[in-house]
C-alpha positions as MATLAB code, in Angstrom:
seq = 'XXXXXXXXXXXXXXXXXXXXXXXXXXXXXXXXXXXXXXXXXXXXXXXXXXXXXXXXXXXXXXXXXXXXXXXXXXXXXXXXXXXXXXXXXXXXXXXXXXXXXXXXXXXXXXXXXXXXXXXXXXXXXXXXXXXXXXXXXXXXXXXXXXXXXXXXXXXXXXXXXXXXXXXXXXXXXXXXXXXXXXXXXXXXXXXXXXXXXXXXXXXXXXXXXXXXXXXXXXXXXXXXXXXXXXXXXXXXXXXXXXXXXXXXXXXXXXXXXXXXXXXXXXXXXXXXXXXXXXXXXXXXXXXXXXXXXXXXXXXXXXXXXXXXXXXXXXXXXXXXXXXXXXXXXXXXXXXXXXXXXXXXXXXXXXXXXXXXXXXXXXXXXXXXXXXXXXXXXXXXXXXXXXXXXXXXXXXXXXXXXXXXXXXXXXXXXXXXXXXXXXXXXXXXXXXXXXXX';
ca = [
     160.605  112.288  124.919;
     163.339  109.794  126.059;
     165.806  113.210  126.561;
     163.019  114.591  128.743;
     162.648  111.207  130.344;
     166.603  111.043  131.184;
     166.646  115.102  132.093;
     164.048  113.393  134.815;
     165.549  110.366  136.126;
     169.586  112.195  136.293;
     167.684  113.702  139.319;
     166.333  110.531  140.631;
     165.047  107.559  137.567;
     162.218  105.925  139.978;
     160.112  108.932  139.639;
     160.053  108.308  135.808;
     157.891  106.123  136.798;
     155.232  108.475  138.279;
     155.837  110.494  135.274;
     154.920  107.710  132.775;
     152.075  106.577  134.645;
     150.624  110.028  134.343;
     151.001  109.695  130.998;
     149.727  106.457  130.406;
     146.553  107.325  132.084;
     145.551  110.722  130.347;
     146.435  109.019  127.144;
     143.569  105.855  127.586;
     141.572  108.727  129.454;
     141.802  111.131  126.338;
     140.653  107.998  123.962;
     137.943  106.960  125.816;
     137.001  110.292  125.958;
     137.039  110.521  122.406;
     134.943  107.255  122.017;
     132.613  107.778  124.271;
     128.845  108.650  123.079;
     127.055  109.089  126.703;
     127.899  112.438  128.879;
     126.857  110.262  132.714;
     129.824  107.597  130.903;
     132.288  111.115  130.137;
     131.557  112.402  132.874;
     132.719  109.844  135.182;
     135.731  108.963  132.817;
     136.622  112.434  133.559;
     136.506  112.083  137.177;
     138.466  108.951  137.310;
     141.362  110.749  135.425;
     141.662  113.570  137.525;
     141.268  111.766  141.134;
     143.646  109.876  139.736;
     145.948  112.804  139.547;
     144.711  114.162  142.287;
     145.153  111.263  145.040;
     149.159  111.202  143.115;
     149.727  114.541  143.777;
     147.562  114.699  147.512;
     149.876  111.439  148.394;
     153.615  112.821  147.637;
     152.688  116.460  149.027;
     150.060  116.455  151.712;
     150.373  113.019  153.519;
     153.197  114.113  156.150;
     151.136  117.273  156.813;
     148.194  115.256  157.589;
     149.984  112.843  159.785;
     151.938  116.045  161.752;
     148.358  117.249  162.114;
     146.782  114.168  163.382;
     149.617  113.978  165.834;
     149.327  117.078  167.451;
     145.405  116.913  167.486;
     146.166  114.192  169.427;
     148.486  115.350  171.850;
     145.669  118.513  171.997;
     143.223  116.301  172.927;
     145.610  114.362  175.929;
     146.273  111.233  173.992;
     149.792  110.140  173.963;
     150.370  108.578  170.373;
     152.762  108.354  167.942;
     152.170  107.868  164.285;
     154.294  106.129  162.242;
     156.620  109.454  160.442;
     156.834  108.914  156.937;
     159.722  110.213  154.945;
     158.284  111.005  151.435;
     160.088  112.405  148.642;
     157.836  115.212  147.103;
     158.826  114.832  142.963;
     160.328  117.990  141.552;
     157.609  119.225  139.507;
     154.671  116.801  140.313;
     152.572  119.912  140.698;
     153.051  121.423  137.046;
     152.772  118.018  135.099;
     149.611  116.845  137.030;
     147.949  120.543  136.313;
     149.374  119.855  132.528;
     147.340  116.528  132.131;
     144.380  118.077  134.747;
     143.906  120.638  131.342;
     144.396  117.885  128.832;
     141.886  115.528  129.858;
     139.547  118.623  131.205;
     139.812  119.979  127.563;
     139.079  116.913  125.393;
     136.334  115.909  127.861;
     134.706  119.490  126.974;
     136.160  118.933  122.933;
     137.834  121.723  122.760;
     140.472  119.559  121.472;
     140.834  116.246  120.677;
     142.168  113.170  122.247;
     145.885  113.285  121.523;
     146.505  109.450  119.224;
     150.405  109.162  119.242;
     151.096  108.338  122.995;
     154.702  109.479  122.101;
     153.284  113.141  121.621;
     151.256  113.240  124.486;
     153.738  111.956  126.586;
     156.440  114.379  125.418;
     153.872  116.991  126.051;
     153.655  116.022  129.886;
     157.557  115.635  130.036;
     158.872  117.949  128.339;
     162.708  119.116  129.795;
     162.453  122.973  129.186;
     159.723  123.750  131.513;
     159.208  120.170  133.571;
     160.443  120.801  136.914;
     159.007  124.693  137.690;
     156.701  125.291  134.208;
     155.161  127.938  132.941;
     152.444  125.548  132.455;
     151.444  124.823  128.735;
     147.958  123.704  127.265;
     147.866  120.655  125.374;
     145.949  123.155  122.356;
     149.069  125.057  122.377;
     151.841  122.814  122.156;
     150.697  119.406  120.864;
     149.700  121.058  117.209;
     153.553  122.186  117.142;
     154.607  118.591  117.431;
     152.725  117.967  113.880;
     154.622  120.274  111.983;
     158.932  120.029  111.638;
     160.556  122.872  114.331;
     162.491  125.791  112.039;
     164.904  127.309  113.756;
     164.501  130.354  112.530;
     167.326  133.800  113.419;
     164.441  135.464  115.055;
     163.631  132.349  117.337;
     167.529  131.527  117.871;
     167.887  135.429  118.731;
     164.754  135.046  121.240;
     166.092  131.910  123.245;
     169.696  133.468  123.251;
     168.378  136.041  125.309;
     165.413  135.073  127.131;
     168.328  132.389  128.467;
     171.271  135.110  129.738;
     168.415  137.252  131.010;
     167.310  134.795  132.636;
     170.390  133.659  133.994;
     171.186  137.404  134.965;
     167.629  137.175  137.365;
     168.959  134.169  138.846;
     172.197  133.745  139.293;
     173.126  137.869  140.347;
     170.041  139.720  141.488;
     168.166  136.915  143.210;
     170.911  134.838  144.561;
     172.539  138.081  145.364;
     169.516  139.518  147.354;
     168.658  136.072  149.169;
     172.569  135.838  150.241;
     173.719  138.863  151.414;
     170.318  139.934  152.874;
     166.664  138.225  152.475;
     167.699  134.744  154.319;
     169.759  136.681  157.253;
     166.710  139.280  157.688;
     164.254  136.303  157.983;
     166.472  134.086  160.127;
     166.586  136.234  163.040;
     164.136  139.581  162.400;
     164.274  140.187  166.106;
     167.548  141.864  165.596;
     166.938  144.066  162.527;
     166.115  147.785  162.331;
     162.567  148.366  161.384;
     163.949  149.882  157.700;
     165.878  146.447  157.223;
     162.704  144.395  158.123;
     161.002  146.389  155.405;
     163.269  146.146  152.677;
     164.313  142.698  153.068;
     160.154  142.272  152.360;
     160.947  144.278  149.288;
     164.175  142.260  148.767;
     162.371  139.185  149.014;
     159.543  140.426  146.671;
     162.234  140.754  143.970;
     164.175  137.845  144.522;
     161.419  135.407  144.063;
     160.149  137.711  140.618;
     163.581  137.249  139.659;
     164.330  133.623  140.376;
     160.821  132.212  139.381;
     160.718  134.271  135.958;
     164.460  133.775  135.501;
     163.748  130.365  135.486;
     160.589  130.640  132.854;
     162.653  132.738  130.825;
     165.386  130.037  130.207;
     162.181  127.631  129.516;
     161.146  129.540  127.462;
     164.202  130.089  125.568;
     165.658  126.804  125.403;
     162.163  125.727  123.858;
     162.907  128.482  121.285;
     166.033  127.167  120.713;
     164.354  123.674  119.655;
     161.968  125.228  117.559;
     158.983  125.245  120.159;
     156.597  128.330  121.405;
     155.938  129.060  124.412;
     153.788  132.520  126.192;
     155.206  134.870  128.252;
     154.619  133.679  132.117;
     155.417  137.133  133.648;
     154.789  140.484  132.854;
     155.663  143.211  134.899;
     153.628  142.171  137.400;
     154.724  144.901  140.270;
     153.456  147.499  137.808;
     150.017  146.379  138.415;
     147.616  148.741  139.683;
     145.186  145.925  141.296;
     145.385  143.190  143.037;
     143.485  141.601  139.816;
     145.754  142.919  137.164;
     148.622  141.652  139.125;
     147.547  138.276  138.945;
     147.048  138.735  134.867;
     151.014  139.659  134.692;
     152.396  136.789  137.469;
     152.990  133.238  136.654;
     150.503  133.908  134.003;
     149.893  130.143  133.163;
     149.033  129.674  136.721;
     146.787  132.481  136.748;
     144.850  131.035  133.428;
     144.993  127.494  134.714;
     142.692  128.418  137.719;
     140.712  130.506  136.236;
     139.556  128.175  133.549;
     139.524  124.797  135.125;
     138.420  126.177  139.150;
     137.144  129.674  139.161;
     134.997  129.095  136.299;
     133.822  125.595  136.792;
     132.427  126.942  140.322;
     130.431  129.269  138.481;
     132.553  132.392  138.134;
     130.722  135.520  138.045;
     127.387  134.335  136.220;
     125.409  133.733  139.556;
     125.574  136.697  141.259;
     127.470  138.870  143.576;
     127.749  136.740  146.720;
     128.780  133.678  144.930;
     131.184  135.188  142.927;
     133.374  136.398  145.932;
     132.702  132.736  147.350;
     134.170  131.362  144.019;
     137.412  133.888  144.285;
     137.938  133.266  147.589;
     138.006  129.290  147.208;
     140.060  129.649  143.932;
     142.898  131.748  145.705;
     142.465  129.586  149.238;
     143.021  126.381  147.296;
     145.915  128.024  144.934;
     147.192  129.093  149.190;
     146.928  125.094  149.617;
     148.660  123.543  146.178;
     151.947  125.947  147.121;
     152.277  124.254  150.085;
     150.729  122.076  152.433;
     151.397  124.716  155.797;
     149.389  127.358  157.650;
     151.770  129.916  156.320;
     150.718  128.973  152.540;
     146.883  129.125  153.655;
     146.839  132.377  155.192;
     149.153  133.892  151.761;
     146.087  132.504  150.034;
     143.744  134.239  152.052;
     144.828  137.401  152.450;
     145.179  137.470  148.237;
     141.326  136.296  148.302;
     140.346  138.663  150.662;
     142.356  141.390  148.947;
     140.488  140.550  145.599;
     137.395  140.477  147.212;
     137.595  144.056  148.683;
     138.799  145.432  145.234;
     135.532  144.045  144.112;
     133.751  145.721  146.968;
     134.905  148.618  146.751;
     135.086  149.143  143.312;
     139.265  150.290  143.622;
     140.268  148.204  140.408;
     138.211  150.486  138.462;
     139.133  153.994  140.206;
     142.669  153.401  139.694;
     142.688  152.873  136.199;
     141.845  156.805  135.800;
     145.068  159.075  135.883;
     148.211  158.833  136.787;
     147.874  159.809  140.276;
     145.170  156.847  140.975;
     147.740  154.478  139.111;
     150.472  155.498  141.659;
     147.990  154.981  144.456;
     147.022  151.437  143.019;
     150.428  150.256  142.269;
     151.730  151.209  145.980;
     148.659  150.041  147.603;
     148.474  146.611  145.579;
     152.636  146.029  145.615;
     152.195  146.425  150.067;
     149.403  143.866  149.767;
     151.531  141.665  148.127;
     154.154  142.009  149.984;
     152.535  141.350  153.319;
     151.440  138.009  152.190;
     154.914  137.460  150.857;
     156.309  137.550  154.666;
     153.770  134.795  155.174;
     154.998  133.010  152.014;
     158.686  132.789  152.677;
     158.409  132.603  156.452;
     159.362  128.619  157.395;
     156.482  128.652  160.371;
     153.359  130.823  161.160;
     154.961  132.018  164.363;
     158.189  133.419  162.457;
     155.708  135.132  160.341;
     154.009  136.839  162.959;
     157.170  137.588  164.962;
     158.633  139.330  161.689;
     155.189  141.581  161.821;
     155.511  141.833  165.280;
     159.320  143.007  165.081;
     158.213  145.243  162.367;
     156.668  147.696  165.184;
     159.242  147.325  167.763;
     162.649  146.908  165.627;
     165.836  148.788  166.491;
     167.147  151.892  164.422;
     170.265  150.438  164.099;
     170.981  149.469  160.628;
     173.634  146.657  160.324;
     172.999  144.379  157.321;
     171.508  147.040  154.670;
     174.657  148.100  152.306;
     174.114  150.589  149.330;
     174.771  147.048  147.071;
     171.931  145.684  148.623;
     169.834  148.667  148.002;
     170.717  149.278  144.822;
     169.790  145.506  143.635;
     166.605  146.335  145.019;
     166.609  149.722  142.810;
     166.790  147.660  139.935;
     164.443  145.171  140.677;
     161.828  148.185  141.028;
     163.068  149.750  137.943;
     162.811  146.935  135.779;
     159.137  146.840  136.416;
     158.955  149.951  134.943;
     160.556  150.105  131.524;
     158.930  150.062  128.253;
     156.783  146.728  127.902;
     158.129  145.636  124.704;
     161.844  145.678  125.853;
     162.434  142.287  124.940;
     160.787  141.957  122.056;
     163.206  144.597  120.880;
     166.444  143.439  122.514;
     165.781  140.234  120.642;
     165.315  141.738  116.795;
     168.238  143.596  117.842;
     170.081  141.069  118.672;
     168.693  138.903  115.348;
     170.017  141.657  113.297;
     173.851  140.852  114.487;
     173.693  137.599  112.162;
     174.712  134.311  113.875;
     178.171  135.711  114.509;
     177.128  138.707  116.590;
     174.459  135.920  118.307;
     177.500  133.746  118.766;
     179.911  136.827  120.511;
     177.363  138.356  122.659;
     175.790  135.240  124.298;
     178.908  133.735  125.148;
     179.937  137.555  126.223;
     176.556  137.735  128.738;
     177.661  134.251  129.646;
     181.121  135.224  130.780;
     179.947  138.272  132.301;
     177.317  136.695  134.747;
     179.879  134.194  135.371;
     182.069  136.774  136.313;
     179.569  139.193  138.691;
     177.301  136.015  139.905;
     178.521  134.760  143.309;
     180.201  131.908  143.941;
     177.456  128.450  144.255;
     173.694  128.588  143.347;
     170.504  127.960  145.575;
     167.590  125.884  143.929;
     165.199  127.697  142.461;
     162.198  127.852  144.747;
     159.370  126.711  142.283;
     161.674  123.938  142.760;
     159.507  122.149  146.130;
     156.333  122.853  144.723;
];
């Protein structure tokens, strides 16, 4: 706990703060949970707990949005006033360590597990260094029963964080750094000047530099809590394989995917009450997973366009007709991967009018091609080709690599380390779960 505690304050030690009063709170929420006999008295213990969370996480990200808002309703509406600006550091992470205390507290309320009694344990569960800052988020069921029993580093777990970490790295530090360098961030700077072709593929550029930097980065979470002994799921999964719009959001940021699901789509009733309501109940859940990204029109309409999309699946019954051959698999991937990426341009565009103006320069772009190089393309090859190989590739790179003894562990992860060293180039952007 205290080296997740000083992994969090080398970045900036006030916000430790924040991160122990989140922890302090679920903890006395969890026991009087626990103790409590009357549902009206757990219910509103409950509610307490997670406004509490709530009005945290509402104050750090949304507050300058609402005050940019009020402002220009204001000048809409002829009145000449300015609002005090407020310069508010948004924590790194704030997002995944509220949702990992939302589930805690959500879960013992419901006793589906119990309230957590060593404070140390829950708070090392909210704080913990490997997946703090960008996730993959981790139930409190999960993790907390590992803390009971001593971590064994076993060859098979060493093997598995040795390589979830370089292949992580390798997703990181080359392909998506490499992709948002040489091509994704000029493309989107100035898309009035690109070819049509460029505008396209820097779409498909972008969609695999942010698979590759947000799973690189759960993929060294994941591995470095190997390395300590600790289990954590698999966050992505192929997830431009998908051939729906639903099955794509079972294979990205899977823990995200779950976390809605069970504490927002279900809660408003799911699919038990009928047709109508259940499209009302997707749409919300992927308009308010739009809003939590981000507080900015461009984050909205990304929502909405993946509600919608789900919604017309439903409809029209397409999740079903593509699972049938391999022709109406290759229809459903293609269809479902363009979906995606058109909310992506909404997603990585800085304004609503930049996103529009790269649709709009879409239809009316030059032929000339200036920025595309055959390096370029081919990282964007391999992005697509990596959704494609056998599903169980890393299971079997990492008995493989168990096999080679701690020796052969030893030589080939500091080889991989060397090598990415070597091809990466030179500096390293944030990752970009980083700002939510």
């Amino acid at each position: 706990m205290l080296a997740s505690y000083f992994f969090y304050g080398y970045w900036d030690w006030s916000f430790c703060l924040l991160l122990l009063f989140n922890a302090v709170v679920s903890y006395i929420g969890g026991l009087l949970l626990e103790r409590s006999e009357s549902e009206s008295q757990r219910r509103w213990t409950l509610g307490i707990v997670v406004a509490i969370d709530l009005l945290l996480l509402g104050y750090f990200k949304y507050t300058g949005f609402f005050f940019e808002s009020l402002q220009e309703l204001f000048y809409s509406l002829g009145l000449e006033r300015e609002l005090p600006i407020l310069e508010i550091i948004l924590p790194v992470g704030i997002s995944f360590f509220t949702f990992q205390s939302i589930s805690y507290i959500v879960d013992v309320k419901n006793r589906q597990i119990q309230a957590c009694r060593s404070f140390v344990d829950l708070a090392l569960y909210i704080s913990f260094f490997p997946q703090l800052v960008a996730g993959p988020i981790v139930r409190a069921a999960h993790f907390i029963p590992q803390l009971d029993r001593r971590p064994v580093l076993t060859r098979r777990m060493m093997a598995k964080g040795l390589f979830l970490i370089l292949i992580g790295l390798f997703k990181k530090m080359v392909l998506a750094n490499y992709l948002a360098t040489l091509y994704v961030d000029e493309i989107f700077l100035a898309p009035e000047f690109a070819s049509s072709l460029e505008l396209v593929l820097a779409i498909y550029g972008y969609a695999g530099q942010i698979y590759c930097d947000f799973s690189g980065y759960s993929d060294i979470a994941i591995g470095v809590a190997a390395l300590l002994g600790y289990h954590f799921k698999r966050n992505f999964n192929q997830p431009y394989r998908a051939v729906s719009l639903r099955e794509f959001w079972q294979r990205w940021h899977i823990s995200l995917s779950q976390w809605l699901r069970d504490y927002l789509y279900i809660p408003l009733g799911g699919s038990r009450h009928g047709t109508i309501l259940t499209y009302r109940n997707l749409f919300i859940t992927m308009f308010l997973g739009g809003i939590w990204h981000g507080a900015a029109m461009t984050f909205v309409i990304w929502g909405v366009i993946h509600g919608l999309a789900l919604i017309l699946e439903r409809v029209s019954g397409f999740g079903r007709w593509t699972g049938n051959g391999r022709l109406n698999r290759l229809v459903g991937i293609l269809v479902t991967f363009h979906v995606v990426c058109l909310a992506w341009i909404f997603f990585r565009s800085p304004s609503l009018s930049l996103a529009l103006d790269y649709l709009a320069a879409i239809g009316k772009g030059t032929s000339e091609i200036t920025l595309l190089t055959p390096f370029v393309a081919g990282l964007i090859l391999l992005c697509a080709v990596g959704q494609f190989v056998p599903s169980r590739s890393y299971e079997r790179c990492q008995v493989a690599l168990s096999r080679t003894g701690l020796a052969g562990m030893t030589f080939f992860f500091t080889l991989g380390l060397l090598f990415i060293q070597w091809v990466s180039p030179s500096g390293t952007a944030p990752f970009i779960y980083f700002q939510f």
